[in-house]
Amino acid sequence: MGPVESLRHFIPELILLGGSLTALCLDLFLKGKRYIGWFSVLVLAAASCFLTSPWEPLELFYGFFHLDSFANIFRALALIAVAATLLISFGFSPIKKDGQEGEFYGLFLLMAFALITVAAANNLLMIFLTVEFVSILSYLLTGFLKNDPKAKEAAVKYLLFGSFCSGVMLYGMSLLFGAAGSISLPSIGHALNSLPAMKPIATVGLLAFFVGLGFKISMAPFHLWAPDVYEGAPTPVTAFLTVAPKALGFAVLMRVLSAMFGTSPIESPVILMWLSILTMTIGNLTAISQKNIKRLLAYSSIAQAGYILMGLAVFPSTLGRDAILVYLFAYLFTNLGAFAIVTFIGEHTGDDEIASYAGLSRRSPVSAALLTVFLLSLTGLPPLAGFIGKYYVFAAAIEANFILLAVAAALNSAIAAYYYFRIIRVMYLVPPTDPQTSLPKPPVSSSVVTWLMFAGVLGLGLFPACFSRLILN
């Protein structure tokens, strides 16, 4: 399909791009920066109204983008993540102090544009451009608090690690292009299936490509950047980084593996199995010793990537694909809800240490109860979304006869329960240092996000069949 005809299917992207440029221009003229934030939320809502799945997959811009129901699911996930992050950031005062709120909101609209184009990218060139666009915006948002030494350090570390992994990914792409003679994913898959002699080169290229994207999803051993970056970044940005770029990284991996292997099993699933075990084990074992809740949730997000890799190890089985999608939405609701409360608590205590949550059940009982629900969901207890997500990935592993993987995941879930319950114990059983101090009510925008995420966690846990029909058909 040509570029002019493709534009009518590209309306959400055009709305986001125009909205981001408008937000940056409004920043020059409006003193009330909060209005730019609400304008950005309206832009995201308008873009979501035009997210429609075509009856048949469409090849847009001469095949550079592939619009199908799979891409649409990830576009919706990206817009939910960005909208929730913007609402959380309304109550985050460090962004307001520098008077750069407008730039912050404009960058997030650009991020939304980049993310939903990643979901539909269908050749190596567009994958590289869109992934790097997301990466550059992530570096900027991580170091957005330019007067905060931790934020600056986190941004530099993120940039250095990201640049190296991008180089490795580009090298892998060059090998795939050399082996197949095309940058189109379907053409690469067809060429490699018809030219067995090129399989060794393509395998090396695919592994290098996987290394580059492994950085984006914080997969071990390419996870070393995550704890420092998540701790140093502004808390709303940390919430976003733990969810959206990770989800879109998995979207790219699923699309590439579909093109490479079609409906046949992955040739080296054992590699993915051990990477999954390594990722979840390192994440959970390191999280035990953390005293800062942002670092703890950072290592938790590494472990969550390991669970999602369980579905990728058995890809392209239908259950493996479904497991990844369900787990990503369960993780989206749970982690954004938890970070909405972490942002609120950190804003009023000025501290992200777990010790500062002592007696939270007395100082802010609703916040403590909601955070408990989100932590229990991360643990994987019923009847919450985290349980459904883990049920799917366990079922996928057992169906593929990956018993070792399922046993390792079960042991890791038990380890994770320890450090999640440690936070709950601090909130309910450790007395506050100042029992007379109660926390104010959270901002309305933050409360909206928290309750919506709570509804998502409970809804997915109680009515998984309805949710599955919504996103998996």
Short mmCIF file of C-alpha atoms in Angstrom, two decimals:
data_model
loop_
_atom_site.label_atom_id
_atom_site.label_comp_id
_atom_site.label_asym_id
_atom_site.label_seq_id
_atom_site.Cartn_x
_atom_site.Cartn_y
_atom_site.Cartn_z
CA MET A 1 0.00 0.00 0.00
CA GLY A 2 1.38 3.42 -0.96
CA PRO A 3 2.08 6.28 1.45
CA VAL A 4 -0.99 8.38 0.61
CA GLU A 5 -3.42 5.50 0.99
CA SER A 6 -1.59 4.32 4.13
CA LEU A 7 -2.13 7.63 5.92
CA ARG A 8 -5.81 6.90 6.59
CA HIS A 9 -4.71 3.86 8.64
CA PHE A 10 -2.03 5.90 10.39
CA ILE A 11 -4.34 8.36 12.14
CA PRO A 12 -3.35 7.54 15.78
CA GLU A 13 0.30 8.13 14.95
CA LEU A 14 -0.48 11.43 13.23
CA ILE A 15 -2.58 12.60 16.19
CA LEU A 16 0.24 11.83 18.63
CA LEU A 17 2.89 13.47 16.46
CA GLY A 18 0.80 16.61 15.98
CA GLY A 19 -0.15 16.63 19.66
CA SER A 20 3.46 16.42 20.79
CA LEU A 21 4.52 19.34 18.61
CA THR A 22 1.51 21.35 19.80
CA ALA A 23 2.34 20.62 23.45
CA LEU A 24 5.91 21.83 22.96
CA CYS A 25 4.60 25.02 21.32
CA LEU A 26 2.03 25.60 24.09
CA ASP A 27 4.88 25.39 26.59
CA LEU A 28 6.21 28.65 25.17
CA PHE A 29 2.97 30.57 25.77
CA LEU A 30 1.06 29.02 28.68
CA LYS A 31 2.01 29.75 32.26
CA GLY A 32 -0.29 27.04 33.62
CA LYS A 33 1.73 23.98 32.61
CA ARG A 34 -0.87 21.63 34.09
CA TYR A 35 -3.14 22.50 31.16
CA ILE A 36 -0.52 21.08 28.80
CA GLY A 37 -0.64 17.87 30.80
CA TRP A 38 -4.39 17.57 30.47
CA PHE A 39 -4.10 18.45 26.79
CA SER A 40 -1.62 15.56 26.43
CA VAL A 41 -4.06 13.16 28.11
CA LEU A 42 -6.80 14.29 25.71
CA VAL A 43 -4.45 13.69 22.76
CA LEU A 44 -3.83 10.14 24.00
CA ALA A 45 -7.58 9.59 24.38
CA ALA A 46 -8.20 10.88 20.85
CA ALA A 47 -5.49 8.59 19.45
CA SER A 48 -6.99 5.59 21.25
CA CYS A 49 -10.38 6.27 19.63
CA PHE A 50 -8.84 5.55 16.22
CA LEU A 51 -7.23 2.25 17.22
CA THR A 52 -9.18 -0.16 15.05
CA SER A 53 -8.11 -3.66 14.04
CA PRO A 54 -8.47 -4.24 10.28
CA TRP A 55 -10.36 -7.31 9.10
CA GLU A 56 -7.25 -8.40 7.26
CA PRO A 57 -3.59 -7.45 7.97
CA LEU A 58 -2.49 -4.36 6.08
CA GLU A 59 0.94 -3.61 4.64
CA LEU A 60 1.44 0.13 5.07
CA PHE A 61 4.03 2.36 3.39
CA TYR A 62 5.17 -0.35 0.97
CA GLY A 63 5.42 -2.97 3.69
CA PHE A 64 7.44 -0.96 6.20
CA PHE A 65 4.60 -1.34 8.72
CA HIS A 66 2.34 -4.33 9.25
CA LEU A 67 -0.99 -3.40 10.84
CA ASP A 68 -2.84 -6.33 12.37
CA SER A 69 -4.60 -7.27 15.60
CA PHE A 70 -1.24 -8.16 17.18
CA ALA A 71 0.11 -4.65 16.55
CA ASN A 72 -3.14 -3.12 17.77
CA ILE A 73 -2.90 -4.90 21.14
CA PHE A 74 0.53 -3.44 21.78
CA ARG A 75 -0.54 0.00 20.55
CA ALA A 76 -3.33 -0.04 23.15
CA LEU A 77 -0.92 -1.19 25.85
CA ALA A 78 1.51 1.63 25.01
CA LEU A 79 -1.20 4.31 25.13
CA ILE A 80 -2.48 3.03 28.50
CA ALA A 81 1.04 3.09 29.92
CA VAL A 82 1.77 6.64 28.71
CA ALA A 83 -1.59 8.02 29.88
CA ALA A 84 -1.20 6.45 33.33
CA THR A 85 2.36 7.79 33.62
CA LEU A 86 1.25 11.33 32.74
CA LEU A 87 -1.52 11.23 35.36
CA ILE A 88 0.92 9.96 38.00
CA SER A 89 3.38 12.73 37.13
CA PHE A 90 0.81 15.48 37.79
CA GLY A 91 1.47 15.05 41.52
CA PHE A 92 5.24 14.76 41.23
CA SER A 93 6.67 18.09 42.38
CA PRO A 94 10.34 17.78 41.23
CA ILE A 95 9.18 18.10 37.61
CA LYS A 96 7.33 21.32 38.44
CA LYS A 97 10.28 22.95 40.21
CA ASP A 98 12.32 23.29 37.04
CA GLY A 99 9.39 24.81 35.15
CA GLN A 100 9.75 22.23 32.39
CA GLU A 101 6.46 20.39 32.71
CA GLY A 102 5.47 21.24 29.15
CA GLU A 103 8.61 19.66 27.74
CA PHE A 104 8.03 16.59 29.90
CA TYR A 105 4.51 16.10 28.57
CA GLY A 106 5.58 16.79 24.97
CA LEU A 107 8.36 14.20 25.22
CA PHE A 108 5.90 11.63 26.52
CA LEU A 109 3.60 12.21 23.55
CA LEU A 110 6.59 11.67 21.27
CA MET A 111 7.31 8.51 23.25
CA ALA A 112 3.75 7.31 22.65
CA PHE A 113 4.23 7.95 18.92
CA ALA A 114 7.49 5.98 18.93
CA LEU A 115 6.02 3.07 20.88
CA ILE A 116 3.00 2.50 18.67
CA THR A 117 5.17 2.59 15.55
CA VAL A 118 7.46 -0.05 17.10
CA ALA A 119 4.45 -2.35 17.43
CA ALA A 120 3.79 -2.30 13.68
CA ALA A 121 7.38 -2.13 12.33
CA ASN A 122 7.87 -4.90 9.77
CA ASN A 123 11.42 -4.63 8.52
CA LEU A 124 14.88 -4.30 10.02
CA LEU A 125 15.28 -0.62 9.12
CA MET A 126 12.05 0.48 10.78
CA ILE A 127 12.66 -1.74 13.80
CA PHE A 128 16.05 -0.14 14.33
CA LEU A 129 14.79 3.43 13.83
CA THR A 130 11.75 3.04 16.08
CA VAL A 131 13.61 1.15 18.83
CA GLU A 132 16.36 3.77 18.85
CA PHE A 133 13.77 6.56 18.90
CA VAL A 134 12.29 4.98 22.04
CA SER A 135 15.79 4.60 23.50
CA ILE A 136 16.80 8.23 22.92
CA LEU A 137 13.58 9.48 24.49
CA SER A 138 14.15 7.12 27.43
CA TYR A 139 17.63 8.58 28.01
CA LEU A 140 16.19 12.11 27.97
CA LEU A 141 13.35 11.28 30.37
CA THR A 142 15.69 9.42 32.74
CA GLY A 143 17.92 12.48 33.11
CA PHE A 144 15.07 14.98 32.97
CA LEU A 145 15.79 16.29 36.49
CA LYS A 146 18.98 18.00 35.39
CA ASN A 147 19.79 19.26 38.91
CA ASP A 148 19.56 15.77 40.42
CA PRO A 149 22.98 14.01 40.44
CA LYS A 150 21.36 10.56 40.59
CA ALA A 151 19.24 11.30 37.53
CA LYS A 152 22.25 12.51 35.57
CA GLU A 153 24.29 9.46 36.55
CA ALA A 154 21.41 7.15 35.63
CA ALA A 155 21.01 8.80 32.21
CA VAL A 156 24.73 8.47 31.41
CA LYS A 157 24.80 4.80 32.42
CA TYR A 158 21.66 4.14 30.42
CA LEU A 159 23.14 5.87 27.36
CA LEU A 160 26.44 3.96 27.53
CA PHE A 161 24.85 0.55 27.99
CA GLY A 162 22.18 1.32 25.40
CA SER A 163 24.67 2.50 22.78
CA PHE A 164 26.72 -0.68 23.08
CA CYS A 165 23.69 -2.96 22.84
CA SER A 166 22.32 -0.97 19.90
CA GLY A 167 25.60 -1.56 18.09
CA VAL A 168 25.35 -5.30 18.73
CA MET A 169 21.74 -5.32 17.53
CA LEU A 170 22.69 -3.43 14.35
CA TYR A 171 25.48 -5.93 13.69
CA GLY A 172 22.96 -8.77 14.00
CA MET A 173 20.64 -7.00 11.59
CA SER A 174 23.48 -6.62 9.07
CA LEU A 175 24.13 -10.37 9.23
CA LEU A 176 20.44 -11.12 8.69
CA PHE A 177 20.37 -8.73 5.74
CA GLY A 178 23.53 -10.28 4.29
CA ALA A 179 22.17 -13.80 4.64
CA ALA A 180 18.73 -13.05 3.17
CA GLY A 181 19.39 -10.08 0.88
CA SER A 182 16.36 -8.21 2.23
CA ILE A 183 15.36 -6.07 5.20
CA SER A 184 11.72 -7.21 5.14
CA LEU A 185 10.95 -9.70 7.90
CA PRO A 186 8.69 -11.96 5.77
CA SER A 187 11.28 -11.97 2.97
CA ILE A 188 14.06 -12.82 5.44
CA GLY A 189 12.03 -15.71 6.85
CA HIS A 190 11.25 -17.04 3.37
CA ALA A 191 14.88 -16.72 2.19
CA LEU A 192 16.33 -18.49 5.21
CA ASN A 193 13.85 -21.35 4.94
CA SER A 194 14.75 -21.85 1.28
CA LEU A 195 18.52 -21.42 1.76
CA PRO A 196 19.67 -23.82 4.51
CA ALA A 197 23.33 -22.92 3.87
CA MET A 198 22.66 -19.45 5.25
CA LYS A 199 21.24 -20.75 8.55
CA PRO A 200 24.55 -20.49 10.53
CA ILE A 201 25.03 -16.82 9.61
CA ALA A 202 21.38 -16.10 10.29
CA THR A 203 21.59 -17.82 13.68
CA VAL A 204 24.53 -15.63 14.73
CA GLY A 205 22.68 -12.56 13.45
CA LEU A 206 19.53 -13.52 15.33
CA LEU A 207 21.49 -14.02 18.56
CA ALA A 208 23.17 -10.61 18.19
CA PHE A 209 19.78 -9.08 17.47
CA PHE A 210 18.43 -10.81 20.56
CA VAL A 211 21.26 -9.35 22.67
CA GLY A 212 20.32 -5.82 21.63
CA LEU A 213 16.66 -6.32 22.45
CA GLY A 214 17.61 -8.22 25.62
CA PHE A 215 18.91 -4.90 26.91
CA LYS A 216 15.56 -3.25 26.24
CA ILE A 217 13.63 -5.90 28.16
CA SER A 218 16.25 -6.01 30.99
CA MET A 219 17.02 -9.67 30.39
CA ALA A 220 20.00 -11.15 32.24
CA PRO A 221 22.92 -10.87 31.68
CA PHE A 222 22.08 -7.54 29.97
CA HIS A 223 20.20 -6.15 32.98
CA LEU A 224 23.00 -4.35 34.83
CA TRP A 225 21.75 -0.91 33.83
CA ALA A 226 18.25 -1.37 35.24
CA PRO A 227 18.66 -0.93 39.05
CA ASP A 228 20.71 2.28 38.87
CA VAL A 229 18.57 3.76 36.09
CA TYR A 230 15.28 2.92 37.81
CA GLU A 231 16.50 4.33 41.13
CA GLY A 232 17.89 7.56 39.66
CA ALA A 233 15.11 8.37 37.19
CA PRO A 234 12.05 10.41 38.26
CA THR A 235 9.62 7.95 39.85
CA PRO A 236 6.89 8.33 37.16
CA VAL A 237 9.55 7.68 34.50
CA THR A 238 10.70 4.60 36.41
CA ALA A 239 7.11 3.32 36.43
CA PHE A 240 6.95 3.80 32.68
CA LEU A 241 10.34 2.22 31.92
CA THR A 242 9.48 -0.94 33.83
CA VAL A 243 6.43 -1.53 31.63
CA ALA A 244 6.17 0.04 28.18
CA PRO A 245 9.64 -0.34 26.56
CA LYS A 246 9.82 -3.86 27.99
CA ALA A 247 6.44 -4.78 26.46
CA LEU A 248 7.33 -3.34 23.06
CA GLY A 249 10.67 -5.17 23.15
CA PHE A 250 8.74 -8.41 23.48
CA ALA A 251 6.47 -7.31 20.64
CA VAL A 252 9.48 -6.94 18.33
CA LEU A 253 10.90 -10.29 19.43
CA MET A 254 7.57 -12.03 18.79
CA ARG A 255 7.25 -10.47 15.33
CA VAL A 256 10.83 -11.39 14.40
CA LEU A 257 10.48 -14.97 15.65
CA SER A 258 7.18 -15.32 13.78
CA ALA A 259 8.91 -14.23 10.57
CA MET A 260 11.93 -16.48 11.14
CA PHE A 261 10.15 -19.65 12.17
CA GLY A 262 6.49 -19.23 11.17
CA THR A 263 4.51 -22.03 12.76
CA SER A 264 7.54 -24.33 13.23
CA PRO A 265 9.16 -24.61 16.67
CA ILE A 266 12.12 -22.41 17.54
CA GLU A 267 15.35 -24.26 16.72
CA SER A 268 17.12 -23.48 20.01
CA PRO A 269 14.43 -23.16 22.67
CA VAL A 270 16.87 -24.41 25.32
CA ILE A 271 18.79 -21.13 25.05
CA LEU A 272 15.63 -19.14 25.77
CA MET A 273 14.74 -21.51 28.60
CA TRP A 274 18.06 -20.98 30.38
CA LEU A 275 17.93 -17.23 29.76
CA SER A 276 14.47 -17.22 31.36
CA ILE A 277 15.73 -19.15 34.40
CA LEU A 278 18.83 -16.95 34.71
CA THR A 279 16.81 -13.73 34.44
CA MET A 280 14.17 -14.61 37.01
CA THR A 281 16.74 -16.07 39.43
CA ILE A 282 19.11 -13.09 39.34
CA GLY A 283 16.22 -10.65 39.66
CA ASN A 284 14.63 -12.38 42.64
CA LEU A 285 17.80 -13.24 44.56
CA THR A 286 19.18 -9.70 44.24
CA ALA A 287 15.85 -8.10 45.20
CA ILE A 288 15.95 -9.78 48.63
CA SER A 289 18.74 -7.53 49.93
CA GLN A 290 17.36 -4.23 48.62
CA LYS A 291 16.39 -1.49 51.06
CA ASN A 292 15.22 1.05 48.48
CA ILE A 293 11.76 0.25 47.11
CA LYS A 294 12.56 1.57 43.62
CA ARG A 295 15.61 -0.71 43.39
CA LEU A 296 13.57 -3.60 44.75
CA LEU A 297 10.90 -3.07 42.10
CA ALA A 298 13.68 -2.73 39.51
CA TYR A 299 15.01 -6.18 40.32
CA SER A 300 11.43 -7.39 40.50
CA SER A 301 10.90 -6.15 36.93
CA ILE A 302 13.98 -8.13 35.85
CA ALA A 303 12.41 -11.24 37.39
CA GLN A 304 9.11 -10.47 35.65
CA ALA A 305 10.98 -10.38 32.32
CA GLY A 306 12.19 -13.88 33.13
CA TYR A 307 8.62 -15.10 33.60
CA ILE A 308 7.55 -13.54 30.30
CA LEU A 309 10.50 -15.25 28.58
CA MET A 310 8.85 -18.56 29.53
CA GLY A 311 6.21 -17.81 26.92
CA LEU A 312 8.86 -16.80 24.39
CA ALA A 313 10.74 -20.10 24.91
CA VAL A 314 7.75 -22.06 23.59
CA PHE A 315 6.87 -19.48 20.90
CA PRO A 316 5.21 -19.65 18.35
CA SER A 317 2.80 -22.02 20.08
CA THR A 318 -0.62 -20.43 20.53
CA LEU A 319 -0.49 -20.82 24.30
CA GLY A 320 2.99 -19.28 24.44
CA ARG A 321 1.82 -16.24 22.47
CA ASP A 322 -1.28 -15.87 24.64
CA ALA A 323 0.80 -16.24 27.80
CA ILE A 324 3.04 -13.31 26.82
CA LEU A 325 0.10 -11.05 26.01
CA VAL A 326 -1.85 -11.84 29.18
CA TYR A 327 1.22 -11.53 31.39
CA LEU A 328 2.16 -8.16 29.90
CA PHE A 329 -1.29 -6.71 30.62
CA ALA A 330 -1.31 -8.20 34.14
CA TYR A 331 2.10 -6.67 34.76
CA LEU A 332 1.00 -3.33 33.27
CA PHE A 333 -1.93 -3.00 35.69
CA THR A 334 0.03 -4.23 38.71
CA ASN A 335 3.26 -2.30 38.30
CA LEU A 336 1.72 1.03 37.32
CA GLY A 337 -0.65 0.79 40.28
CA ALA A 338 2.20 0.03 42.67
CA PHE A 339 4.31 2.90 41.33
CA ALA A 340 1.40 5.33 41.59
CA ILE A 341 1.43 4.70 45.35
CA VAL A 342 5.24 4.68 45.56
CA THR A 343 5.29 8.09 43.85
CA PHE A 344 2.73 9.46 46.29
CA ILE A 345 4.55 8.11 49.36
CA GLY A 346 7.95 9.31 48.16
CA GLU A 347 6.51 12.75 47.42
CA HIS A 348 5.39 13.24 51.02
CA THR A 349 8.12 11.40 52.92
CA GLY A 350 10.99 12.54 50.70
CA ASP A 351 12.38 9.02 50.96
CA ASP A 352 12.18 5.85 48.87
CA GLU A 353 13.60 3.57 51.54
CA ILE A 354 11.40 0.65 52.54
CA ALA A 355 11.83 1.73 56.18
CA SER A 356 9.84 4.89 55.41
CA TYR A 357 6.77 2.67 54.81
CA ALA A 358 6.67 1.71 58.49
CA GLY A 359 3.15 2.07 59.88
CA LEU A 360 1.71 3.10 56.51
CA SER A 361 -1.46 1.20 57.43
CA ARG A 362 -2.07 3.81 60.16
CA ARG A 363 -0.89 6.89 58.29
CA SER A 364 -2.69 6.10 55.01
CA PRO A 365 -4.75 2.91 55.31
CA VAL A 366 -6.19 3.05 51.78
CA SER A 367 -2.76 3.44 50.19
CA ALA A 368 -1.41 0.58 52.30
CA ALA A 369 -4.31 -1.68 51.33
CA LEU A 370 -4.00 -0.92 47.62
CA LEU A 371 -0.21 -1.38 47.63
CA THR A 372 -0.75 -4.71 49.38
CA VAL A 373 -3.08 -5.83 46.59
CA PHE A 374 -0.53 -4.87 43.94
CA LEU A 375 2.29 -6.66 45.79
CA LEU A 376 0.15 -9.77 46.16
CA SER A 377 -0.56 -9.62 42.43
CA LEU A 378 3.18 -9.43 41.71
CA THR A 379 3.58 -12.45 43.96
CA GLY A 380 1.06 -14.32 41.83
CA LEU A 381 -1.67 -15.02 44.36
CA PRO A 382 -5.32 -15.55 43.33
CA PRO A 383 -7.74 -14.00 42.55
CA LEU A 384 -5.52 -11.28 41.09
CA ALA A 385 -4.12 -10.54 37.64
CA GLY A 386 -0.62 -11.74 38.53
CA PHE A 387 -1.98 -15.22 39.24
CA ILE A 388 -3.65 -15.41 35.82
CA GLY A 389 -0.45 -14.24 34.11
CA LYS A 390 1.62 -16.89 35.88
CA TYR A 391 -1.00 -19.53 35.22
CA TYR A 392 -0.67 -18.89 31.49
CA VAL A 393 3.14 -18.99 31.39
CA PHE A 394 3.25 -22.10 33.58
CA ALA A 395 0.67 -23.78 31.35
CA ALA A 396 2.68 -22.89 28.25
CA ALA A 397 5.89 -24.32 29.75
CA ILE A 398 4.20 -27.55 30.87
CA GLU A 399 2.43 -27.98 27.52
CA ALA A 400 5.82 -27.76 25.79
CA ASN A 401 7.22 -30.30 28.30
CA PHE A 402 9.62 -27.72 29.80
CA ILE A 403 9.25 -29.17 33.29
CA LEU A 404 12.58 -27.81 34.51
CA LEU A 405 11.51 -24.31 33.50
CA ALA A 406 8.20 -24.64 35.34
CA VAL A 407 9.93 -25.93 38.50
CA ALA A 408 12.49 -23.09 38.39
CA ALA A 409 9.69 -20.54 37.99
CA ALA A 410 7.78 -22.03 40.93
CA LEU A 411 10.87 -21.80 43.17
CA ASN A 412 11.47 -18.23 42.05
CA SER A 413 7.87 -17.32 42.82
CA ALA A 414 8.43 -18.53 46.38
CA ILE A 415 11.56 -16.39 46.67
CA ALA A 416 9.68 -13.37 45.32
CA ALA A 417 6.93 -13.86 47.89
CA TYR A 418 9.49 -13.31 50.64
CA TYR A 419 10.54 -9.80 49.64
CA TYR A 420 7.03 -8.70 48.64
CA PHE A 421 5.68 -9.81 52.02
CA ARG A 422 8.57 -7.99 53.69
CA ILE A 423 7.13 -4.69 52.44
CA ILE A 424 3.65 -5.70 53.64
CA ARG A 425 5.09 -6.57 57.05
CA VAL A 426 6.73 -3.15 57.31
CA MET A 427 3.45 -1.41 56.41
CA TYR A 428 1.30 -3.31 58.89
CA LEU A 429 3.52 -4.65 61.69
CA VAL A 430 6.30 -2.08 62.12
CA PRO A 431 5.18 1.01 64.06
CA PRO A 432 5.76 4.41 62.43
CA THR A 433 8.55 6.62 63.73
CA ASP A 434 6.04 9.45 64.18
CA PRO A 435 2.61 7.93 64.91
CA GLN A 436 0.95 11.34 64.94
CA THR A 437 1.79 12.09 61.30
CA SER A 438 -0.85 11.04 58.79
CA LEU A 439 -0.44 11.42 55.06
CA PRO A 440 -2.79 13.66 53.06
CA LYS A 441 -5.03 12.33 50.36
CA PRO A 442 -3.21 11.61 47.09
CA PRO A 443 -3.86 13.90 44.10
CA VAL A 444 -7.00 13.15 42.12
CA SER A 445 -5.03 12.20 39.00
CA SER A 446 -2.90 9.73 40.94
CA SER A 447 -5.98 8.29 42.66
CA VAL A 448 -7.67 7.78 39.29
CA VAL A 449 -4.69 5.78 38.04
CA THR A 450 -4.47 3.73 41.23
CA TRP A 451 -8.14 2.77 41.25
CA LEU A 452 -8.20 2.03 37.51
CA MET A 453 -5.16 -0.22 37.86
CA PHE A 454 -6.78 -1.86 40.89
CA ALA A 455 -9.88 -2.51 38.79
CA GLY A 456 -7.69 -4.00 36.07
CA VAL A 457 -5.86 -6.25 38.53
CA LEU A 458 -9.11 -7.46 40.10
CA GLY A 459 -11.03 -7.67 36.82
CA LEU A 460 -8.38 -9.73 35.06
CA GLY A 461 -8.08 -11.97 38.11
CA LEU A 462 -11.82 -12.58 38.55
CA PHE A 463 -12.93 -12.59 34.90
CA PRO A 464 -9.96 -13.91 32.89
CA ALA A 465 -12.20 -15.40 30.19
CA CYS A 466 -13.73 -12.01 29.34
CA PHE A 467 -10.31 -10.42 29.18
CA SER A 468 -8.90 -13.23 27.07
CA ARG A 469 -11.70 -12.86 24.55
CA LEU A 470 -11.01 -9.13 24.39
CA ILE A 471 -7.30 -9.28 23.55
CA LEU A 472 -6.61 -12.78 22.23
CA ASN A 473 -9.24 -13.05 19.50
#
